[in-house]
Coordinates of C-alpha atoms and ligand atoms in Angstrom, one line a residue:
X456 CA 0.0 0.0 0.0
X457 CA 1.7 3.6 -1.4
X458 CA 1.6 6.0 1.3
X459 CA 0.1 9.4 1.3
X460 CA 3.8 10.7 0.4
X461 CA 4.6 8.2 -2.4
X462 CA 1.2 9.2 -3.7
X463 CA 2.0 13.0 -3.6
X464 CA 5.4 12.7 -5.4
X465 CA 4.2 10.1 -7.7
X466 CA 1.0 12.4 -9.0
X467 CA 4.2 15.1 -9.1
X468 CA 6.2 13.6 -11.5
X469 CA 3.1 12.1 -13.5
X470 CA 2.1 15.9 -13.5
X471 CA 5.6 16.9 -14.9
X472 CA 5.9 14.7 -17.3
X473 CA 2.3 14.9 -18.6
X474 CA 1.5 11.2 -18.0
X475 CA -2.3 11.9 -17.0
X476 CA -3.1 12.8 -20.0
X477 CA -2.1 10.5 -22.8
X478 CA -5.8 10.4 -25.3
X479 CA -5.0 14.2 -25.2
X480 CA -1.5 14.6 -25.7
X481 CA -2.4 11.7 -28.6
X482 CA -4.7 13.8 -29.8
X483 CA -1.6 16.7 -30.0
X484 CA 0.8 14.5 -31.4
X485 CA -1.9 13.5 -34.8
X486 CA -2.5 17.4 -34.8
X487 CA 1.3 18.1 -34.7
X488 CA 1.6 15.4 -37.7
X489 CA -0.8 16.8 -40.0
X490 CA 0.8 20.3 -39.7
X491 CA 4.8 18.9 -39.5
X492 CA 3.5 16.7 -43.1
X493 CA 0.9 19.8 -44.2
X494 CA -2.0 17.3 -44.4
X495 CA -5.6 18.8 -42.8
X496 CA -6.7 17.4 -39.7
X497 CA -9.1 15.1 -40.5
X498 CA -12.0 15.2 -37.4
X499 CA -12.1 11.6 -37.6
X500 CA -8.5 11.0 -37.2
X501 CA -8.4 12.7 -34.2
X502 CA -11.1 11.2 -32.3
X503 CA -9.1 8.0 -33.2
X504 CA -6.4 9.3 -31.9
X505 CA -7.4 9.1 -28.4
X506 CA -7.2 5.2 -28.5
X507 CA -4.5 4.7 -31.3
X508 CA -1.9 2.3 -29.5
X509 CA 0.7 2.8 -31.8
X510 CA 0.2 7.0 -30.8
X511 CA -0.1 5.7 -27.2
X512 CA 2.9 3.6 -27.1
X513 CA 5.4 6.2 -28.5
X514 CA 4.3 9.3 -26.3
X515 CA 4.6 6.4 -23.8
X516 CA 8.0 5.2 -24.5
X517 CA 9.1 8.5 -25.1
X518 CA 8.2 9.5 -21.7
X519 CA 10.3 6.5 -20.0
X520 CA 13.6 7.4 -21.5
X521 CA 13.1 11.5 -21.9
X522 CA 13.6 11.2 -25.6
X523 CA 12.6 11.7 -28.8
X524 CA 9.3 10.3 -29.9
X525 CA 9.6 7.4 -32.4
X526 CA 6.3 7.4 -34.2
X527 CA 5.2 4.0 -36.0
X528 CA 1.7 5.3 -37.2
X529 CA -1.4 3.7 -38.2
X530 CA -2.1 3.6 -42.1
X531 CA -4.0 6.8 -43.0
X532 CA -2.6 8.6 -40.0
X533 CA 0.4 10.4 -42.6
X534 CA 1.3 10.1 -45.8
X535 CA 4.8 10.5 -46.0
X536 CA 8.0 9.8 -44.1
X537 CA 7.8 10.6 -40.1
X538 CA 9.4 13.6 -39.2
X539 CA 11.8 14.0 -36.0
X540 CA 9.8 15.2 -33.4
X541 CA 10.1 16.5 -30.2
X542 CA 6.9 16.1 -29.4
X543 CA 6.7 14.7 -25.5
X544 CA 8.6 18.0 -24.4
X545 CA 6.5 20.7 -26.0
X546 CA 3.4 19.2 -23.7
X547 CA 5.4 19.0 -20.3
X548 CA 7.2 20.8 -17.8
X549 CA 10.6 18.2 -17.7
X550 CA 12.2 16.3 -20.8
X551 CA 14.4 14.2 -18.6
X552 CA 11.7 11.0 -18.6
X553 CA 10.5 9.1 -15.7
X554 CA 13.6 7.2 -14.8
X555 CA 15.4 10.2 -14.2
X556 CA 12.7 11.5 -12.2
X557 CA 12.5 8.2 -10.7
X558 CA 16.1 8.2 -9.8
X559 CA 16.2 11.7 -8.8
X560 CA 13.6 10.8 -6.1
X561 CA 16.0 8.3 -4.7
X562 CA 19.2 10.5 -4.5
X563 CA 17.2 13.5 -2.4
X564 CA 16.0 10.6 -0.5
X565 CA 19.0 8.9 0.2
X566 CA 20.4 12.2 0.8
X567 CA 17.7 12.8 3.6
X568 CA 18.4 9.1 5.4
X569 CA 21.7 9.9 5.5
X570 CA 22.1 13.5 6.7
X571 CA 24.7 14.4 4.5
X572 CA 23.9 18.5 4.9
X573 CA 23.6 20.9 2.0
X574 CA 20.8 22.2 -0.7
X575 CA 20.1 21.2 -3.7
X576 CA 20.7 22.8 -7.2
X577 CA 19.9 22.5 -10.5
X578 CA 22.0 24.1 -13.7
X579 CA 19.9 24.2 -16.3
X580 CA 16.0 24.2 -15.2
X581 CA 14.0 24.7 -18.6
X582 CA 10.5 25.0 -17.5
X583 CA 11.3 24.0 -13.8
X584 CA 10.1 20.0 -13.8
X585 CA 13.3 18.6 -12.0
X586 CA 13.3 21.4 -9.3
X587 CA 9.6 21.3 -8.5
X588 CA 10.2 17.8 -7.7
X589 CA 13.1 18.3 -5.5
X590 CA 11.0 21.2 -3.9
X591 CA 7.8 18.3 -3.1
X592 CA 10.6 15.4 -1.6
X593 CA 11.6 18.3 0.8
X594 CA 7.8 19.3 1.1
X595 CA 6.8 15.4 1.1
X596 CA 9.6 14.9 4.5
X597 CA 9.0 17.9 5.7
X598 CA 12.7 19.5 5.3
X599 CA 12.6 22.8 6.2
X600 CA 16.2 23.5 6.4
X601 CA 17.4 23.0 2.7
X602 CA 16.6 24.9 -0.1
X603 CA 16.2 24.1 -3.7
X604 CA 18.3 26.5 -6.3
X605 CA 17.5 27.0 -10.1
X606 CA 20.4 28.4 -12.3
X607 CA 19.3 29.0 -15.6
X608 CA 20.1 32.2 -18.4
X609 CA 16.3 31.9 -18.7
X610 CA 16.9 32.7 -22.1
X611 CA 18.1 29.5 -23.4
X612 CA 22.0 27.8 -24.2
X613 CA 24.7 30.1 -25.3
X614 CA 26.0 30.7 -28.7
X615 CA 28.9 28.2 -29.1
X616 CA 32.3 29.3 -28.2
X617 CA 34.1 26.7 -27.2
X618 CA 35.9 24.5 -30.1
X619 CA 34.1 21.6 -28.8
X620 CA 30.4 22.9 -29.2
X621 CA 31.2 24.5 -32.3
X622 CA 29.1 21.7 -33.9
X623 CA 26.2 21.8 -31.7
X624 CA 24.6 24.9 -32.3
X625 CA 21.2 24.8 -29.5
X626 CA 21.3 28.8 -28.9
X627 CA 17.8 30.2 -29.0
X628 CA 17.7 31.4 -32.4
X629 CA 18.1 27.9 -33.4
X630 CA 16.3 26.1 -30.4
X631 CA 14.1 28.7 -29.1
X632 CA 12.1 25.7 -27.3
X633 CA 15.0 25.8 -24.6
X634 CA 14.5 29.4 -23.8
X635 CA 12.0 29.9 -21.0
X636 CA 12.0 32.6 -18.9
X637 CA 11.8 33.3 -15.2
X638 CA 8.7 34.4 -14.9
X639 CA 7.0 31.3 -17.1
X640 CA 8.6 29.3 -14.6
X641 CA 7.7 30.6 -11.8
X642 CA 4.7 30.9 -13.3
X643 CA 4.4 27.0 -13.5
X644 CA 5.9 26.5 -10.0
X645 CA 3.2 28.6 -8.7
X646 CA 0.2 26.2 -10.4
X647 CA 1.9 23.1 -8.0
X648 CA 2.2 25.1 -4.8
X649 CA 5.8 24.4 -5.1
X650 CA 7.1 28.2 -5.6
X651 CA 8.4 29.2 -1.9
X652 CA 11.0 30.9 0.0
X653 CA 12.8 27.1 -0.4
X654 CA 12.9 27.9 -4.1
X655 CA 15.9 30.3 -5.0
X656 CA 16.8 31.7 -8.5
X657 CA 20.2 32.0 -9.8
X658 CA 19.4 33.9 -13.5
X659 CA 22.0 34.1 -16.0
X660 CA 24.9 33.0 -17.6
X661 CA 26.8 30.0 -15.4
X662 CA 30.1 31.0 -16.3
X663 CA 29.4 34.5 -14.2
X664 CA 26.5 33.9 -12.1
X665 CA 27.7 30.9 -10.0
X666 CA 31.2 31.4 -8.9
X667 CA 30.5 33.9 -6.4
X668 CA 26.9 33.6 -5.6
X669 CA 25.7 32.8 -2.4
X670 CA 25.2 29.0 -2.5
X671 CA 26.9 26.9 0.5
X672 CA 27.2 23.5 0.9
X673 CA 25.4 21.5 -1.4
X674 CA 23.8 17.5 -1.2
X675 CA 22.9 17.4 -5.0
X676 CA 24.5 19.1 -8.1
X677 CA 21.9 18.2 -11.0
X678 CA 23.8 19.7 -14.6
X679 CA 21.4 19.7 -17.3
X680 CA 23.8 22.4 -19.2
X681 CA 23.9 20.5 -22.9
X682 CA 27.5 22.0 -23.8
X683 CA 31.1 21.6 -22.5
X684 CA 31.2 25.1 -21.8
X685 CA 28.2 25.5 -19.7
X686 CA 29.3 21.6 -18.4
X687 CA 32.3 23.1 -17.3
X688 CA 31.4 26.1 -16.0
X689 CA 28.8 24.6 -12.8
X690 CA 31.6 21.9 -12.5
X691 CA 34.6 24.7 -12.1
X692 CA 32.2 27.1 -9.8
X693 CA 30.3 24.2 -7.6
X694 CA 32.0 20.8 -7.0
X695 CA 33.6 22.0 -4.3
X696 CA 30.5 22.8 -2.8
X697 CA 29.2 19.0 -3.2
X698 CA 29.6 17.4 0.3
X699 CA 31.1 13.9 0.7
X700 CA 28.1 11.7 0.2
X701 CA 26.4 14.3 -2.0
X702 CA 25.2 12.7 -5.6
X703 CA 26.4 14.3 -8.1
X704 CA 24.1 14.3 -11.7
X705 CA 25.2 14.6 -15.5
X706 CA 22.1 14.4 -17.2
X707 CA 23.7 15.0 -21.2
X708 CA 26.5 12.7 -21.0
X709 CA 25.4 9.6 -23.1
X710 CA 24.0 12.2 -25.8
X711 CA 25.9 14.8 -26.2
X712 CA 29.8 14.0 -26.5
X713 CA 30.7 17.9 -26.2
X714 CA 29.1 17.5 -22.3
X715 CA 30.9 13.5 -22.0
X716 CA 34.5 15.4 -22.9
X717 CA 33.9 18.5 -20.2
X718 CA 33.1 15.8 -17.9
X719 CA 35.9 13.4 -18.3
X720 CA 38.3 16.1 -18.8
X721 CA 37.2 17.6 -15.0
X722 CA 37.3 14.4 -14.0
X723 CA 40.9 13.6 -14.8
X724 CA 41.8 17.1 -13.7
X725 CA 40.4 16.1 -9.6
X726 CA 41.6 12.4 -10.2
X727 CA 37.8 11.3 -9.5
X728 CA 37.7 7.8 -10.3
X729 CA 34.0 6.9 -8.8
X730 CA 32.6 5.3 -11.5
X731 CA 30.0 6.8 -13.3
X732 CA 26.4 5.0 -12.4
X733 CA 24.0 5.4 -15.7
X734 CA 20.4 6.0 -15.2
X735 CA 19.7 5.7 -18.5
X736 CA 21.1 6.1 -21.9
X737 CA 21.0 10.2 -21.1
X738 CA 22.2 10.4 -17.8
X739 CA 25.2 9.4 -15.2
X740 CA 25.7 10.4 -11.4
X741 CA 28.1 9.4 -9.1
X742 CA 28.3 9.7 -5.2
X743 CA 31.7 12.0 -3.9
X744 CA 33.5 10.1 -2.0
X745 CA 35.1 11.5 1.3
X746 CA 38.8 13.4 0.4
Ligands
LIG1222 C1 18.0 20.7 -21.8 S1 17.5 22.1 -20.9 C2 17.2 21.6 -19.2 C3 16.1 20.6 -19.1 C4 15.6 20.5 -17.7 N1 16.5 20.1 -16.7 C5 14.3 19.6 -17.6 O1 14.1 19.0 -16.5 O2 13.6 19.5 -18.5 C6 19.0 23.1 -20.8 C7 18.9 24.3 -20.0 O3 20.2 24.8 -19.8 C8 20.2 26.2 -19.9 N2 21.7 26.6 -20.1 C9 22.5 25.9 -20.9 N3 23.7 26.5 -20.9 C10 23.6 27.6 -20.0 C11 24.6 28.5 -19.5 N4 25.8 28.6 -20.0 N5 24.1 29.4 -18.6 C12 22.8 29.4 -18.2 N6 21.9 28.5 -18.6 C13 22.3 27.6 -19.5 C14 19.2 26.6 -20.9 O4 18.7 27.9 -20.8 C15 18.1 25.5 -20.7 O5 17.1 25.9 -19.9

């Protein structure tokens, strides 16, 4: 029998990742189709939509892994070839999939049973998901003496400078889906109870607005920062700051090799030799050791 808690953080990160939905966000997805493959929406379609399995099991699978949707439609759905969508994000408030949230559950938890002090931040928030549910395991154990931060430009991933993102352009002229501002998040926060005093904001660029803000220790360093120079940038400002015991999370670093090489490289630098835990085919962590 779940208790009252497990039920609160489980509706959370159904909530976050727009699982209670899926006949609507079906319904979306046909709608996004048509438009992507400039076919009309046919009223039928749509209906059918609600119950299409095929629909259902990608936004489904999708929503696992936090990753692109793989769409194997019905006959008469489309036309043409499927195009790469990114469907399962534009409908929720995380893109990091339920076993990241899943696992990210576990670390704060773990964190909590055993008392290794600190806050807990995340560098590069989007539209907030990941943070909210930080905020409701503190709510859901009733911590009120750790506080969740959210670093973010608000305004999306930098222009590449760095000769290793050179070829992965995701600045908001090109990816303006990754540029949400503050107040949209907040904005969302606000809609789950979860915007409080616990909640801080850390706006702006990494590589000048974490070295000297006000952050002490820290039990959990989440980097969700897509680049190896925003990757090394929370690394060089707030590892130090991660206590012994602390977990530690790369959420890029089976996807996107410029994040892997800022991470091995820092790595090599501290002579960390934890081995890297994968949650998935995205994401690593490791627990610092004491020293
Ligand atoms: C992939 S999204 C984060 C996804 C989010 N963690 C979630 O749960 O869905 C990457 C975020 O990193 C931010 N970002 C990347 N590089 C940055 C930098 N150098 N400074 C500030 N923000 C940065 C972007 O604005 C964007 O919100």
């Amino acid at each position: 029998m779940m208790t009252l808690r497990q039920r609160y953080l489980e509706l959370i990160k159904s909530a976050v990742l727009n699982e209670l939905y899926p006949e609507l966000e079906a319904q979306l997805l046909y709608t996004v189709l048509c438009t992507a493959h400039e076919q009309p929406v046919d009223l039928e379609l749509f209906w059918q939509a609600r119950e299409d399995v095929s629909l259902r099991d990608a936004i489904t699978q999708a929503k696992r892994n936090g990753e692109t949707i793989h769409l194997r439609l019905a006959p008469g759905h489309v036309r043409r070839n499927q195009p790469d969508l990114r469907n399962y994000t534009e409908y929720a408030h995380s893109m990091v999939g339920r076993r990241r949230l899943d696992h990210l559950q576990q670390c704060v938890e773990q964190i909590l049973t055993d008392n290794i002090p600190g806050d807990l931040l995340e560098a590069g928030v989007w539209r907030g998901g990941c943070c909210m549910l930080l905020r409701a395991v503190l709510a859901a154990h009733e911590v009120h003496d750790r506080v969740v931060w959210a670093a973010d430009s608000f305004a999306g991933v930098p222009k590449s400078s760095h000769a290793s993102d050179l070829d992965y352009p995701l600045d908001a002229s090109i990816l303006p889906v990754l540029s949400v501002d503050q107040e949209t998040v907040e904005n969302i926060m606000r809609r789950y109870h979860l915007l409080d005093d616990q909640m801080r904001f850390l706006p702006g660029w990494f590589e000048q607005s974490l070295q000297h803000a006000e952050i002490g220790q820290l039990a959990l360093l989440r980097i969700d920062a897509d680049l190896y120079s925003s990757t090394d940038a929370v690394l060089q400002a707030l590892y130090h700051k991660l206590q012994p015991g602390g977990w530690i999370i790369i959420d890029d670093y089976g996807i996107l090799p410029p994040c892997r090489e800022a991470v091995d490289a820092f790595r090599q630098q501290h002579n960390i030799h934890t081995a890297l835990q994968p949650i998935d085919d995205h994401a690593v962590a490791w627990r610092k050791q004491a020293g």
